[in-house]
């Protein structure tokens, strides 16, 4: 009987230690996996490009704002937040040059149009400028936000038809009608910010 008990104990011990051994191995694998995941996240963060800048009042307005561009996996996202606007709709475009030095914002030139198309609504078959972002609404307090995403832009790539760096964001007093040439008859330029890296 005693011998049998010892044999059973020995067997149990092997079973228990065996299990522990296996479990430890699994834990190690999980740890390794977690480490790999962390490395991937880090690399993605490094690859994501971000540009943040402010918009300054122009044409005697009180319109200022903040714009953030981020690029990830071929898509550029824009978030623009404006204050000091008249209530209602306003046009926002990318203009040719990151030069906001003039009082009326005209130092930025016309709409950024690297593909030599007509002015229009973004995505229109008849054509549109790569800077034709469109209109957004300001509330009764004069605050307005717009988000926009496209794979037709890039931040600092070699493609001149896509690279937004060196251009400017312009907000207008009026509404873009998407038809009038060459810039949608959106009125004076009330806020300006250069897209600079
Ligand atoms: Cu404009
Ligand atoms: Zn345009």
PDB file of C-alpha atoms and ligand atoms in Angstrom:
ATOM      1  CA  UNK A   1       0.000   0.000   0.000  1.00  0.00           C
ATOM      2  CA  UNK A   2       2.749   2.416   1.024  1.00  0.00           C
ATOM      3  CA  UNK A   3       4.626   1.802  -2.205  1.00  0.00           C
ATOM      4  CA  UNK A   4       1.506   2.466  -4.219  1.00  0.00           C
ATOM      5  CA  UNK A   5       0.964   5.820  -2.396  1.00  0.00           C
ATOM      6  CA  UNK A   6       4.540   6.848  -3.170  1.00  0.00           C
ATOM      7  CA  UNK A   7       4.121   5.947  -6.798  1.00  0.00           C
ATOM      8  CA  UNK A   8       0.882   7.951  -6.951  1.00  0.00           C
ATOM      9  CA  UNK A   9       2.569  10.948  -5.270  1.00  0.00           C
ATOM     10  CA  UNK A  10       5.492  10.775  -7.642  1.00  0.00           C
ATOM     11  CA  UNK A  11       3.118  10.623 -10.589  1.00  0.00           C
ATOM     12  CA  UNK A  12       1.133  13.590  -9.307  1.00  0.00           C
ATOM     13  CA  UNK A  13       4.308  15.620  -8.812  1.00  0.00           C
ATOM     14  CA  UNK A  14       5.392  14.971 -12.359  1.00  0.00           C
ATOM     15  CA  UNK A  15       1.938  15.922 -13.581  1.00  0.00           C
ATOM     16  CA  UNK A  16       1.917  19.171 -11.576  1.00  0.00           C
ATOM     17  CA  UNK A  17       5.443  20.200 -12.529  1.00  0.00           C
ATOM     18  CA  UNK A  18       4.752  19.221 -16.098  1.00  0.00           C
ATOM     19  CA  UNK A  19       1.733  21.522 -16.175  1.00  0.00           C
ATOM     20  CA  UNK A  20       3.645  24.370 -14.565  1.00  0.00           C
ATOM     21  CA  UNK A  21       6.338  23.999 -17.161  1.00  0.00           C
ATOM     22  CA  UNK A  22       3.839  24.207 -19.978  1.00  0.00           C
ATOM     23  CA  UNK A  23       2.055  27.159 -18.449  1.00  0.00           C
ATOM     24  CA  UNK A  24       5.294  29.084 -18.095  1.00  0.00           C
ATOM     25  CA  UNK A  25       6.066  28.523 -21.728  1.00  0.00           C
ATOM     26  CA  UNK A  26       2.664  29.927 -22.744  1.00  0.00           C
ATOM     27  CA  UNK A  27       3.204  32.995 -20.586  1.00  0.00           C
ATOM     28  CA  UNK A  28       6.563  33.607 -22.221  1.00  0.00           C
ATOM     29  CA  UNK A  29       4.972  33.387 -25.647  1.00  0.00           C
ATOM     30  CA  UNK A  30       2.279  35.847 -24.635  1.00  0.00           C
ATOM     31  CA  UNK A  31       4.890  38.261 -23.364  1.00  0.00           C
ATOM     32  CA  UNK A  32       6.815  38.015 -26.597  1.00  0.00           C
ATOM     33  CA  UNK A  33       3.630  38.655 -28.570  1.00  0.00           C
ATOM     34  CA  UNK A  34       2.832  41.737 -26.506  1.00  0.00           C
ATOM     35  CA  UNK A  35       6.316  43.069 -27.088  1.00  0.00           C
ATOM     36  CA  UNK A  36       5.951  42.629 -30.844  1.00  0.00           C
ATOM     37  CA  UNK A  37       2.596  44.477 -30.791  1.00  0.00           C
ATOM     38  CA  UNK A  38       4.108  47.382 -28.856  1.00  0.00           C
ATOM     39  CA  UNK A  39       6.908  47.713 -31.399  1.00  0.00           C
ATOM     40  CA  UNK A  40       4.399  47.857 -34.272  1.00  0.00           C
ATOM     41  CA  UNK A  41       2.379  50.607 -32.551  1.00  0.00           C
ATOM     42  CA  UNK A  42       5.540  52.616 -32.033  1.00  0.00           C
ATOM     43  CA  UNK A  43       6.478  52.340 -35.710  1.00  0.00           C
ATOM     44  CA  UNK A  44       2.996  53.440 -36.802  1.00  0.00           C
ATOM     45  CA  UNK A  45       3.250  56.501 -34.561  1.00  0.00           C
ATOM     46  CA  UNK A  46       6.611  57.400 -36.070  1.00  0.00           C
ATOM     47  CA  UNK A  47       5.226  57.075 -39.615  1.00  0.00           C
ATOM     48  CA  UNK A  48       2.171  59.269 -38.926  1.00  0.00           C
ATOM     49  CA  UNK A  49       2.865  62.825 -40.071  1.00  0.00           C
ATOM     50  CA  UNK A  50       1.240  65.743 -38.292  1.00  0.00           C
ATOM     51  CA  UNK A  51       1.159  69.457 -39.071  1.00  0.00           C
ATOM     52  CA  UNK A  52      -0.426  71.964 -36.712  1.00  0.00           C
ATOM     53  CA  UNK A  53      -0.652  75.721 -37.200  1.00  0.00           C
ATOM     54  CA  UNK A  54      -2.806  78.746 -36.431  1.00  0.00           C
ATOM     55  CA  UNK A  55      -4.890  80.975 -38.679  1.00  0.00           C
ATOM     56  CA  UNK A  56      -4.588  84.750 -38.242  1.00  0.00           C
ATOM     57  CA  UNK A  57      -7.251  87.410 -38.891  1.00  0.00           C
ATOM     58  CA  UNK A  58      -7.188  89.154 -42.293  1.00  0.00           C
ATOM     59  CA  UNK A  59      -9.173  91.951 -43.979  1.00  0.00           C
ATOM     60  CA  UNK A  60      -9.874  93.616 -40.599  1.00  0.00           C
ATOM     61  CA  UNK A  61     -11.719  90.535 -39.312  1.00  0.00           C
ATOM     62  CA  UNK A  62     -11.498  88.894 -35.899  1.00  0.00           C
ATOM     63  CA  UNK A  63     -11.362  85.384 -37.352  1.00  0.00           C
ATOM     64  CA  UNK A  64      -8.643  83.175 -35.965  1.00  0.00           C
ATOM     65  CA  UNK A  65      -8.290  79.431 -35.752  1.00  0.00           C
ATOM     66  CA  UNK A  66      -6.279  76.266 -35.556  1.00  0.00           C
ATOM     67  CA  UNK A  67      -5.710  73.605 -38.210  1.00  0.00           C
ATOM     68  CA  UNK A  68      -4.326  70.106 -37.774  1.00  0.00           C
ATOM     69  CA  UNK A  69      -3.325  67.892 -40.705  1.00  0.00           C
ATOM     70  CA  UNK A  70      -2.413  64.263 -40.101  1.00  0.00           C
ATOM     71  CA  UNK A  71      -1.384  61.664 -42.659  1.00  0.00           C
ATOM     72  CA  UNK A  72      -1.737  57.966 -42.068  1.00  0.00           C
ATOM     73  CA  UNK A  73      -1.862  55.047 -44.519  1.00  0.00           C
ATOM     74  CA  UNK A  74      -2.208  57.316 -47.529  1.00  0.00           C
ATOM     75  CA  UNK A  75      -5.057  59.413 -46.102  1.00  0.00           C
ATOM     76  CA  UNK A  76      -4.680  63.036 -45.015  1.00  0.00           C
ATOM     77  CA  UNK A  77      -7.139  64.231 -42.371  1.00  0.00           C
ATOM     78  CA  UNK A  78      -7.795  67.905 -41.693  1.00  0.00           C
ATOM     79  CA  UNK A  79      -9.441  69.421 -38.637  1.00  0.00           C
ATOM     80  CA  UNK A  80     -10.020  73.196 -38.664  1.00  0.00           C
ATOM     81  CA  UNK A  81     -11.487  75.113 -35.730  1.00  0.00           C
ATOM     82  CA  UNK A  82     -12.449  78.757 -36.241  1.00  0.00           C
ATOM     83  CA  UNK A  83     -13.636  81.528 -33.961  1.00  0.00           C
ATOM     84  CA  UNK A  84     -14.779  85.101 -34.562  1.00  0.00           C
ATOM     85  CA  UNK A  85     -16.861  84.369 -37.657  1.00  0.00           C
ATOM     86  CA  UNK A  86     -20.234  85.809 -38.678  1.00  0.00           C
ATOM     87  CA  UNK A  87     -22.983  83.244 -38.154  1.00  0.00           C
ATOM     88  CA  UNK A  88     -23.624  81.164 -41.270  1.00  0.00           C
ATOM     89  CA  UNK A  89     -21.638  79.438 -44.014  1.00  0.00           C
ATOM     90  CA  UNK A  90     -18.078  80.227 -45.026  1.00  0.00           C
ATOM     91  CA  UNK A  91     -15.736  78.922 -47.697  1.00  0.00           C
ATOM     92  CA  UNK A  92     -12.408  77.317 -46.834  1.00  0.00           C
ATOM     93  CA  UNK A  93      -9.728  76.553 -49.426  1.00  0.00           C
ATOM     94  CA  UNK A  94      -6.092  75.703 -49.870  1.00  0.00           C
ATOM     95  CA  UNK A  95      -4.414  78.589 -51.718  1.00  0.00           C
ATOM     96  CA  UNK A  96      -1.129  78.456 -53.660  1.00  0.00           C
ATOM     97  CA  UNK A  97       1.460  80.020 -51.333  1.00  0.00           C
ATOM     98  CA  UNK A  98       2.173  79.861 -47.585  1.00  0.00           C
ATOM     99  CA  UNK A  99       2.483  83.659 -47.505  1.00  0.00           C
ATOM    100  CA  UNK A 100      -0.013  85.388 -45.218  1.00  0.00           C
ATOM    101  CA  UNK A 101       1.962  88.656 -45.111  1.00  0.00           C
ATOM    102  CA  UNK A 102      -0.569  90.920 -46.855  1.00  0.00           C
ATOM    103  CA  UNK A 103      -3.453  92.492 -44.913  1.00  0.00           C
ATOM    104  CA  UNK A 104      -6.036  91.035 -47.304  1.00  0.00           C
ATOM    105  CA  UNK A 105      -4.480  87.564 -47.499  1.00  0.00           C
ATOM    106  CA  UNK A 106      -4.055  87.876 -51.274  1.00  0.00           C
ATOM    107  CA  UNK A 107      -0.313  87.192 -50.874  1.00  0.00           C
ATOM    108  CA  UNK A 108      -1.322  83.500 -50.787  1.00  0.00           C
ATOM    109  CA  UNK A 109      -2.311  83.670 -54.479  1.00  0.00           C
ATOM    110  CA  UNK A 110      -5.260  81.852 -56.027  1.00  0.00           C
ATOM    111  CA  UNK A 111      -6.631  78.409 -55.269  1.00  0.00           C
ATOM    112  CA  UNK A 112      -4.048  75.639 -55.243  1.00  0.00           C
ATOM    113  CA  UNK A 113      -4.710  73.925 -58.578  1.00  0.00           C
ATOM    114  CA  UNK A 114      -1.813  71.626 -59.526  1.00  0.00           C
ATOM    115  CA  UNK A 115      -3.973  69.540 -61.899  1.00  0.00           C
ATOM    116  CA  UNK A 116      -5.113  72.608 -63.916  1.00  0.00           C
ATOM    117  CA  UNK A 117      -8.834  71.986 -63.548  1.00  0.00           C
ATOM    118  CA  UNK A 118     -11.793  74.353 -63.178  1.00  0.00           C
ATOM    119  CA  UNK A 119     -12.981  75.540 -59.779  1.00  0.00           C
ATOM    120  CA  UNK A 120     -15.786  73.369 -58.410  1.00  0.00           C
ATOM    121  CA  UNK A 121     -17.209  71.181 -55.703  1.00  0.00           C
ATOM    122  CA  UNK A 122     -14.743  68.589 -54.404  1.00  0.00           C
ATOM    123  CA  UNK A 123     -15.111  65.369 -56.401  1.00  0.00           C
ATOM    124  CA  UNK A 124     -17.186  66.937 -59.225  1.00  0.00           C
ATOM    125  CA  UNK A 125     -16.947  65.269 -62.649  1.00  0.00           C
ATOM    126  CA  UNK A 126     -16.542  68.703 -64.279  1.00  0.00           C
ATOM    127  CA  UNK A 127     -13.367  69.181 -62.295  1.00  0.00           C
ATOM    128  CA  UNK A 128     -12.231  70.863 -59.092  1.00  0.00           C
ATOM    129  CA  UNK A 129      -9.110  72.340 -57.583  1.00  0.00           C
ATOM    130  CA  UNK A 130      -7.067  70.260 -55.126  1.00  0.00           C
ATOM    131  CA  UNK A 131      -7.673  73.190 -52.757  1.00  0.00           C
ATOM    132  CA  UNK A 132     -11.473  73.227 -53.094  1.00  0.00           C
ATOM    133  CA  UNK A 133     -12.339  72.020 -49.600  1.00  0.00           C
ATOM    134  CA  UNK A 134     -15.797  73.639 -49.574  1.00  0.00           C
ATOM    135  CA  UNK A 135     -18.033  75.388 -47.036  1.00  0.00           C
ATOM    136  CA  UNK A 136     -18.630  75.003 -43.303  1.00  0.00           C
ATOM    137  CA  UNK A 137     -21.046  76.571 -40.825  1.00  0.00           C
ATOM    138  CA  UNK A 138     -20.391  78.936 -37.957  1.00  0.00           C
ATOM    139  CA  UNK A 139     -22.850  79.027 -35.056  1.00  0.00           C
ATOM    140  CA  UNK A 140     -24.437  82.075 -33.419  1.00  0.00           C
ATOM    141  CA  UNK A 141     -21.324  82.504 -31.250  1.00  0.00           C
ATOM    142  CA  UNK A 142     -19.116  82.673 -34.354  1.00  0.00           C
ATOM    143  CA  UNK A 143     -17.523  79.266 -33.854  1.00  0.00           C
ATOM    144  CA  UNK A 144     -17.193  76.784 -36.700  1.00  0.00           C
ATOM    145  CA  UNK A 145     -15.432  73.464 -37.262  1.00  0.00           C
ATOM    146  CA  UNK A 146     -14.756  71.417 -40.344  1.00  0.00           C
ATOM    147  CA  UNK A 147     -13.151  68.018 -40.823  1.00  0.00           C
ATOM    148  CA  UNK A 148     -12.027  66.720 -44.192  1.00  0.00           C
ATOM    149  CA  UNK A 149     -10.243  63.558 -45.345  1.00  0.00           C
ATOM    150  CA  UNK A 150      -8.747  62.649 -48.705  1.00  0.00           C
ATOM    151  CA  UNK A 151      -6.103  60.462 -50.334  1.00  0.00           C
ATOM    152  CA  UNK A 152      -5.516  63.214 -52.941  1.00  0.00           C
ATOM    153  CA  UNK A 153      -3.212  65.127 -50.593  1.00  0.00           C
ATOM    154  CA  UNK A 154       0.036  64.241 -48.849  1.00  0.00           C
ATOM    155  CA  UNK A 155       2.192  65.935 -46.248  1.00  0.00           C
ATOM    156  CA  UNK A 156       5.642  66.557 -47.688  1.00  0.00           C
ATOM    157  CA  UNK A 157       5.788  63.802 -50.335  1.00  0.00           C
ATOM    158  CA  UNK A 158       7.549  64.163 -53.705  1.00  0.00           C
ATOM    159  CA  UNK A 159       4.306  64.428 -55.708  1.00  0.00           C
ATOM    160  CA  UNK A 160       3.630  68.118 -56.495  1.00  0.00           C
ATOM    161  CA  UNK A 161       0.024  67.285 -57.364  1.00  0.00           C
ATOM    162  CA  UNK A 162      -0.534  66.048 -53.793  1.00  0.00           C
ATOM    163  CA  UNK A 163       1.878  67.881 -51.499  1.00  0.00           C
ATOM    164  CA  UNK A 164       0.076  70.505 -49.376  1.00  0.00           C
ATOM    165  CA  UNK A 165       3.244  71.776 -47.689  1.00  0.00           C
ATOM    166  CA  UNK A 166       4.105  75.331 -48.751  1.00  0.00           C
ATOM    167  CA  UNK A 167       0.444  76.208 -49.449  1.00  0.00           C
ATOM    168  CA  UNK A 168      -2.011  78.139 -47.241  1.00  0.00           C
ATOM    169  CA  UNK A 169      -5.422  77.693 -45.673  1.00  0.00           C
ATOM    170  CA  UNK A 170      -7.790  80.595 -46.365  1.00  0.00           C
ATOM    171  CA  UNK A 171     -11.218  81.146 -44.796  1.00  0.00           C
ATOM    172  CA  UNK A 172     -13.591  83.493 -46.629  1.00  0.00           C
ATOM    173  CA  UNK A 173     -16.241  85.938 -45.497  1.00  0.00           C
ATOM    174  CA  UNK A 174     -18.793  84.411 -47.886  1.00  0.00           C
ATOM    175  CA  UNK A 175     -19.935  81.118 -49.356  1.00  0.00           C
ATOM    176  CA  UNK A 176     -18.297  79.173 -52.190  1.00  0.00           C
ATOM    177  CA  UNK A 177     -20.962  78.741 -54.914  1.00  0.00           C
ATOM    178  CA  UNK A 178     -18.845  75.980 -56.549  1.00  0.00           C
ATOM    179  CA  UNK A 179     -19.587  77.496 -59.969  1.00  0.00           C
ATOM    180  CA  UNK A 180     -18.087  80.986 -60.322  1.00  0.00           C
ATOM    181  CA  UNK A 181     -14.568  80.996 -61.803  1.00  0.00           C
ATOM    182  CA  UNK A 182     -11.868  80.972 -60.731  1.00  0.00           C
ATOM    183  CA  UNK A 183     -12.677  80.800 -57.023  1.00  0.00           C
ATOM    184  CA  UNK A 184     -16.384  80.406 -56.222  1.00  0.00           C
ATOM    185  CA  UNK A 185     -17.133  84.096 -55.458  1.00  0.00           C
ATOM    186  CA  UNK A 186     -16.566  83.540 -51.743  1.00  0.00           C
ATOM    187  CA  UNK A 187     -15.705  87.152 -50.946  1.00  0.00           C
ATOM    188  CA  UNK A 188     -12.856  88.582 -48.920  1.00  0.00           C
ATOM    189  CA  UNK A 189     -10.261  86.479 -47.120  1.00  0.00           C
ATOM    190  CA  UNK A 190     -10.891  86.712 -43.380  1.00  0.00           C
ATOM    191  CA  UNK A 191      -8.347  84.240 -41.995  1.00  0.00           C
ATOM    192  CA  UNK A 192      -5.036  82.847 -43.181  1.00  0.00           C
ATOM    193  CA  UNK A 193      -2.465  80.251 -42.147  1.00  0.00           C
ATOM    194  CA  UNK A 194       0.580  78.920 -43.974  1.00  0.00           C
ATOM    195  CA  UNK A 195       0.962  75.135 -44.216  1.00  0.00           C
ATOM    196  CA  UNK A 196       4.582  74.882 -43.156  1.00  0.00           C
ATOM    197  CA  UNK A 197       6.463  71.865 -41.816  1.00  0.00           C
TER     198      UNK A 197
HETATM  199 CU1  LIG B   1     -10.198  80.666 -51.063  1.00  0.00          CU
HETATM  200 ZN1  LIG B   2     -11.088  76.513 -56.360  1.00  0.00          ZN
END
